[in-house]
Amino acid sequence: KAGVTQTPRYLIKTRGQQVTLSCSPISGHRSVSWYQQTPGQGLQFLFEYFSETQRNKGNFPGRFSGRQFSNSRSEMNVSTLELGDSALYLCASSPGLASSYEQYFGPGTRLTVT
Amino acid sequence: GEDVEQSLFLSVREGDSSVINCTYTDSSSTYLYWYKQEPGAGLQLLTYIFSNMDMKQDQRLTVLLNKKDKHLSLRIADTQTGDSAIYFCAESSNSWGKLQFGAGTQVVVTP
């Protein structure tokens, strides 16, 4: 099976712009979670989508949003970028069932905000 | 609240065993995980253990869970230079899709 793919792998944006990141989960997985990884804060949970519905959300401002499509692919959007949004954004794919919690991560998108 | 703690650094000689420790505070944790991250890469799921288990072995990896003390450890037998990476401990507790991660332990394997 193909693993989790994320596009683009690298991105450079300017403060105030917006950005959209994409994640394609493992075939058959219906849950996609997003995480932000920074040297200062470590790995922080952003949100989780299952069957096109947001099931869970972390403590991030409303500038961070996401969605999931019927094929389980997910996008994450960050509006009005700030310098502090520079990070590695990771998505994780999971079957999404209560009996199956393991998450498989993609390679990440490295976002740099200047 | 939720908190996962790990020591930040471990140095080990090639061929020796490595033991990485982790403590967590959430008593409702259901699954506990170990992930590996190499430079410039995402997280690789190494193994996980359900909270009603004490031990799980998977080839060179052994996970021990002491639920009473909320202590988790990962033992890597016959450590190789390719095992040099950051290892993250994580727990989930009936919160859809959310894993709570520790800060990661940098493991350096010396020849």
Tab-separated table of C-alpha atoms in Angstrom:
chain	number	residue	atom	x	y	z
A	1	LYS	CA	0.000	0.000	0.000
A	2	ALA	CA	1.170	3.522	-0.705
A	3	GLY	CA	1.862	5.616	2.354
A	4	VAL	CA	0.582	9.029	3.335
A	5	THR	CA	1.492	11.739	0.857
A	6	GLN	CA	1.679	15.460	1.499
A	7	THR	CA	2.046	18.269	-0.987
A	8	PRO	CA	3.879	20.487	-1.335
A	9	ARG	CA	6.926	19.370	0.633
A	10	TYR	CA	8.321	22.887	0.999
A	11	LEU	CA	6.666	26.270	0.890
A	12	ILE	CA	7.822	29.836	1.452
A	13	LYS	CA	5.180	32.496	2.071
A	14	THR	CA	5.068	36.099	3.205
A	15	ARG	CA	3.336	37.401	6.326
A	16	GLY	CA	-0.312	38.131	5.688
A	17	GLN	CA	-0.682	35.604	2.864
A	18	GLN	CA	-2.670	32.406	3.091
A	19	VAL	CA	-1.606	28.840	2.351
A	20	THR	CA	-3.265	25.513	1.604
A	21	LEU	CA	-1.597	22.197	2.337
A	22	SER	CA	-2.798	18.836	1.045
A	23	CYS	CA	-2.735	15.336	2.500
A	24	SER	CA	-3.719	12.044	0.871
A	25	PRO	CA	-4.215	9.232	3.396
A	26	ILE	CA	-3.461	5.543	3.038
A	27	SER	CA	-6.047	3.835	0.850
A	28	GLY	CA	-9.015	2.732	2.948
A	29	HIS	CA	-8.237	5.083	5.846
A	30	ARG	CA	-11.020	7.503	6.634
A	31	SER	CA	-9.422	9.628	9.336
A	32	VAL	CA	-6.881	12.399	8.793
A	33	SER	CA	-5.276	14.318	11.653
A	34	TRP	CA	-3.061	17.378	11.350
A	35	TYR	CA	-0.182	18.389	13.604
A	36	GLN	CA	2.164	21.343	13.813
A	37	GLN	CA	5.777	20.654	14.785
A	38	THR	CA	8.054	23.469	15.960
A	39	PRO	CA	11.308	23.411	17.954
A	40	GLY	CA	9.716	25.431	20.756
A	41	GLN	CA	6.301	23.812	21.127
A	42	GLY	CA	6.987	20.340	19.802
A	43	LEU	CA	4.148	18.390	18.195
A	44	GLN	CA	0.731	19.947	18.649
A	45	PHE	CA	-2.601	18.590	17.455
A	46	LEU	CA	-4.556	20.852	15.113
A	47	PHE	CA	-7.672	18.873	14.146
A	48	GLU	CA	-9.008	15.552	12.947
A	49	TYR	CA	-11.431	14.749	10.146
A	50	PHE	CA	-13.409	11.571	9.589
A	51	SER	CA	-15.837	11.042	6.730
A	52	GLU	CA	-15.734	14.740	5.800
A	53	THR	CA	-16.596	15.876	9.355
A	54	GLN	CA	-14.325	17.520	11.882
A	55	ARG	CA	-14.461	15.277	14.933
A	56	ASN	CA	-11.864	16.946	17.089
A	57	LYS	CA	-9.993	20.219	17.309
A	58	GLY	CA	-6.918	21.447	19.159
A	59	ASN	CA	-6.210	24.862	20.640
A	60	PHE	CA	-5.310	26.857	17.564
A	61	PRO	CA	-6.799	30.168	16.392
A	62	GLY	CA	-9.528	30.262	13.770
A	63	ARG	CA	-6.930	31.175	11.115
A	64	PHE	CA	-6.236	27.439	10.975
A	65	SER	CA	-8.940	25.499	9.209
A	66	GLY	CA	-9.337	22.269	7.341
A	67	ARG	CA	-11.628	20.122	5.332
A	68	GLN	CA	-11.907	16.595	4.065
A	69	PHE	CA	-13.230	15.392	0.753
A	70	SER	CA	-15.306	12.325	-0.069
A	71	ASN	CA	-12.162	10.426	-1.133
A	72	SER	CA	-10.692	11.117	2.360
A	73	ARG	CA	-8.082	13.533	1.053
A	74	SER	CA	-7.729	16.493	3.368
A	75	GLU	CA	-6.587	20.073	3.065
A	76	MET	CA	-5.436	22.456	5.722
A	77	ASN	CA	-5.608	26.209	5.288
A	78	VAL	CA	-3.842	28.930	7.233
A	79	SER	CA	-4.973	32.488	6.583
A	80	THR	CA	-3.189	35.738	7.433
A	81	LEU	CA	0.138	34.025	8.008
A	82	GLU	CA	2.334	35.069	10.904
A	83	LEU	CA	6.051	34.483	11.389
A	84	GLY	CA	5.209	32.048	14.190
A	85	ASP	CA	3.353	29.800	11.747
A	86	SER	CA	6.698	28.649	10.349
A	87	ALA	CA	6.739	24.949	11.134
A	88	LEU	CA	6.649	21.421	9.837
A	89	TYR	CA	3.007	20.465	9.257
A	90	LEU	CA	2.359	16.760	9.494
A	91	CYS	CA	-0.732	14.857	8.611
A	92	ALA	CA	-1.531	11.398	9.905
A	93	SER	CA	-3.803	8.756	8.462
A	94	SER	CA	-5.781	6.235	10.481
A	95	PRO	CA	-8.642	3.804	9.880
A	96	GLY	CA	-10.561	6.067	12.255
A	97	LEU	CA	-12.350	3.301	14.113
A	98	ALA	CA	-12.580	3.136	17.895
A	99	SER	CA	-10.731	-0.189	17.810
A	100	SER	CA	-7.880	1.100	15.687
A	101	TYR	CA	-6.061	4.154	16.937
A	102	GLU	CA	-2.701	3.841	15.227
A	103	GLN	CA	-1.713	6.817	13.106
A	104	TYR	CA	0.657	6.775	10.143
A	105	PHE	CA	2.360	10.028	9.297
A	106	GLY	CA	3.301	11.618	6.029
A	107	PRO	CA	6.674	13.294	5.359
A	108	GLY	CA	5.317	16.730	6.224
A	109	THR	CA	5.180	20.136	4.584
A	110	ARG	CA	7.883	22.564	5.701
A	111	LEU	CA	6.314	26.051	5.764
A	112	THR	CA	8.539	29.101	6.106
A	113	VAL	CA	6.898	32.487	6.641
A	114	THR	CA	9.063	35.547	5.954
B	1	GLY	CA	-4.343	17.854	32.124
B	2	GLU	CA	-2.386	15.772	29.697
B	3	ASP	CA	1.375	15.691	29.897
B	4	VAL	CA	3.987	13.340	28.461
B	5	GLU	CA	7.598	13.634	29.557
B	6	GLN	CA	10.780	12.126	28.190
B	7	SER	CA	14.469	12.589	28.799
B	8	LEU	CA	15.964	14.693	26.030
B	9	PHE	CA	19.137	12.822	25.118
B	10	LEU	CA	20.597	9.322	25.127
B	11	SER	CA	24.015	8.219	23.913
B	12	VAL	CA	24.625	4.512	23.310
B	13	ARG	CA	27.369	2.387	21.815
B	14	GLU	CA	26.668	0.346	18.718
B	15	GLY	CA	25.676	-3.193	19.689
B	16	ASP	CA	24.470	-2.219	23.176
B	17	SER	CA	20.825	-1.996	24.242
B	18	SER	CA	19.081	1.380	24.413
B	19	VAL	CA	16.315	2.152	26.872
B	20	ILE	CA	14.165	5.237	26.358
B	21	ASN	CA	11.796	6.197	29.150
B	22	CYS	CA	8.539	8.124	29.165
B	23	THR	CA	6.016	9.135	31.817
B	24	TYR	CA	2.466	10.321	31.253
B	25	THR	CA	-0.184	11.795	33.473
B	26	ASP	CA	-3.493	10.955	31.802
B	27	SER	CA	-4.944	7.950	33.610
B	28	SER	CA	-7.508	7.446	30.838
B	29	SER	CA	-4.821	6.732	28.234
B	30	THR	CA	-5.896	3.832	26.074
B	31	TYR	CA	-3.011	3.401	23.647
B	32	LEU	CA	0.641	4.374	24.023
B	33	TYR	CA	2.958	4.733	21.063
B	34	TRP	CA	6.576	5.028	20.070
B	35	TYR	CA	7.484	6.966	16.950
B	36	LYS	CA	10.874	7.560	15.306
B	37	GLN	CA	11.804	10.701	13.406
B	38	GLU	CA	14.922	10.980	11.277
B	39	PRO	CA	16.213	14.370	10.081
B	40	GLY	CA	13.949	15.972	7.502
B	41	ALA	CA	11.396	13.184	7.699
B	42	GLY	CA	7.952	12.573	9.138
B	43	LEU	CA	7.184	10.261	12.048
B	44	GLN	CA	7.534	6.519	11.647
B	45	LEU	CA	5.285	4.394	13.854
B	46	LEU	CA	7.549	1.856	15.556
B	47	THR	CA	5.137	0.111	17.874
B	48	TYR	CA	2.215	0.697	20.205
B	49	ILE	CA	0.721	-0.975	23.234
B	50	PHE	CA	-2.798	-1.094	24.583
B	51	SER	CA	-3.135	0.086	28.160
B	52	ASN	CA	-4.242	-3.322	29.464
B	53	MET	CA	-0.947	-4.902	28.385
B	54	ASP	CA	2.320	-4.976	30.347
B	55	MET	CA	4.729	-5.811	27.586
B	56	LYS	CA	4.964	-6.095	23.834
B	57	GLN	CA	7.888	-7.425	21.830
B	58	ASP	CA	8.468	-6.795	18.146
B	59	GLN	CA	11.809	-8.017	16.779
B	60	ARG	CA	14.495	-5.784	18.376
B	61	LEU	CA	11.921	-3.619	20.152
B	62	THR	CA	10.444	-4.297	23.586
B	63	VAL	CA	7.847	-2.011	25.126
B	64	LEU	CA	7.184	-2.145	28.855
B	65	LEU	CA	4.185	-0.442	30.436
B	66	ASN	CA	3.753	0.176	34.155
B	67	LYS	CA	0.231	1.527	34.302
B	68	LYS	CA	0.311	2.091	38.060
B	69	ASP	CA	3.309	4.422	37.754
B	70	LYS	CA	2.251	5.699	34.296
B	71	HIS	CA	5.675	4.753	32.965
B	72	LEU	CA	6.442	3.517	29.472
B	73	SER	CA	9.793	2.374	28.130
B	74	LEU	CA	11.199	1.310	24.781
B	75	ARG	CA	14.155	-1.043	24.668
B	76	ILE	CA	16.091	-1.405	21.430
B	77	ALA	CA	18.310	-4.482	21.386
B	78	ASP	CA	21.616	-4.528	19.460
B	79	THR	CA	21.419	-0.813	18.656
B	80	GLN	CA	22.720	0.133	15.214
B	81	THR	CA	23.899	3.455	13.753
B	82	GLY	CA	20.679	3.523	11.729
B	83	ASP	CA	18.792	3.770	15.027
B	84	SER	CA	20.165	7.294	15.558
B	85	ALA	CA	17.063	9.514	15.509
B	86	ILE	CA	14.566	11.306	17.743
B	87	TYR	CA	12.116	8.986	19.475
B	88	PHE	CA	8.717	10.253	20.549
B	89	CYS	CA	6.427	8.743	23.102
B	90	ALA	CA	2.712	9.506	22.617
B	91	GLU	CA	-0.580	8.618	24.223
B	92	SER	CA	-4.211	8.701	23.123
B	93	SER	CA	-7.196	8.807	25.434
B	94	ASN	CA	-10.549	8.468	23.687
B	95	SER	CA	-10.034	11.810	21.943
B	96	TRP	CA	-10.587	11.269	18.262
B	97	GLY	CA	-7.408	11.547	16.262
B	98	LYS	CA	-5.475	13.367	18.985
B	99	LEU	CA	-2.134	12.053	20.141
B	100	GLN	CA	-0.352	13.820	22.987
B	101	PHE	CA	3.387	13.719	22.330
B	102	GLY	CA	6.422	14.047	24.526
B	103	ALA	CA	9.244	16.400	23.539
B	104	GLY	CA	11.271	13.551	22.042
B	105	THR	CA	14.497	11.795	23.030
B	106	GLN	CA	17.501	12.299	20.751
B	107	VAL	CA	19.348	8.975	20.507
B	108	VAL	CA	22.922	9.060	19.255
B	109	VAL	CA	24.609	5.756	18.456
B	110	THR	CA	28.393	5.803	18.483
B	111	PRO	CA	30.594	3.171	16.814
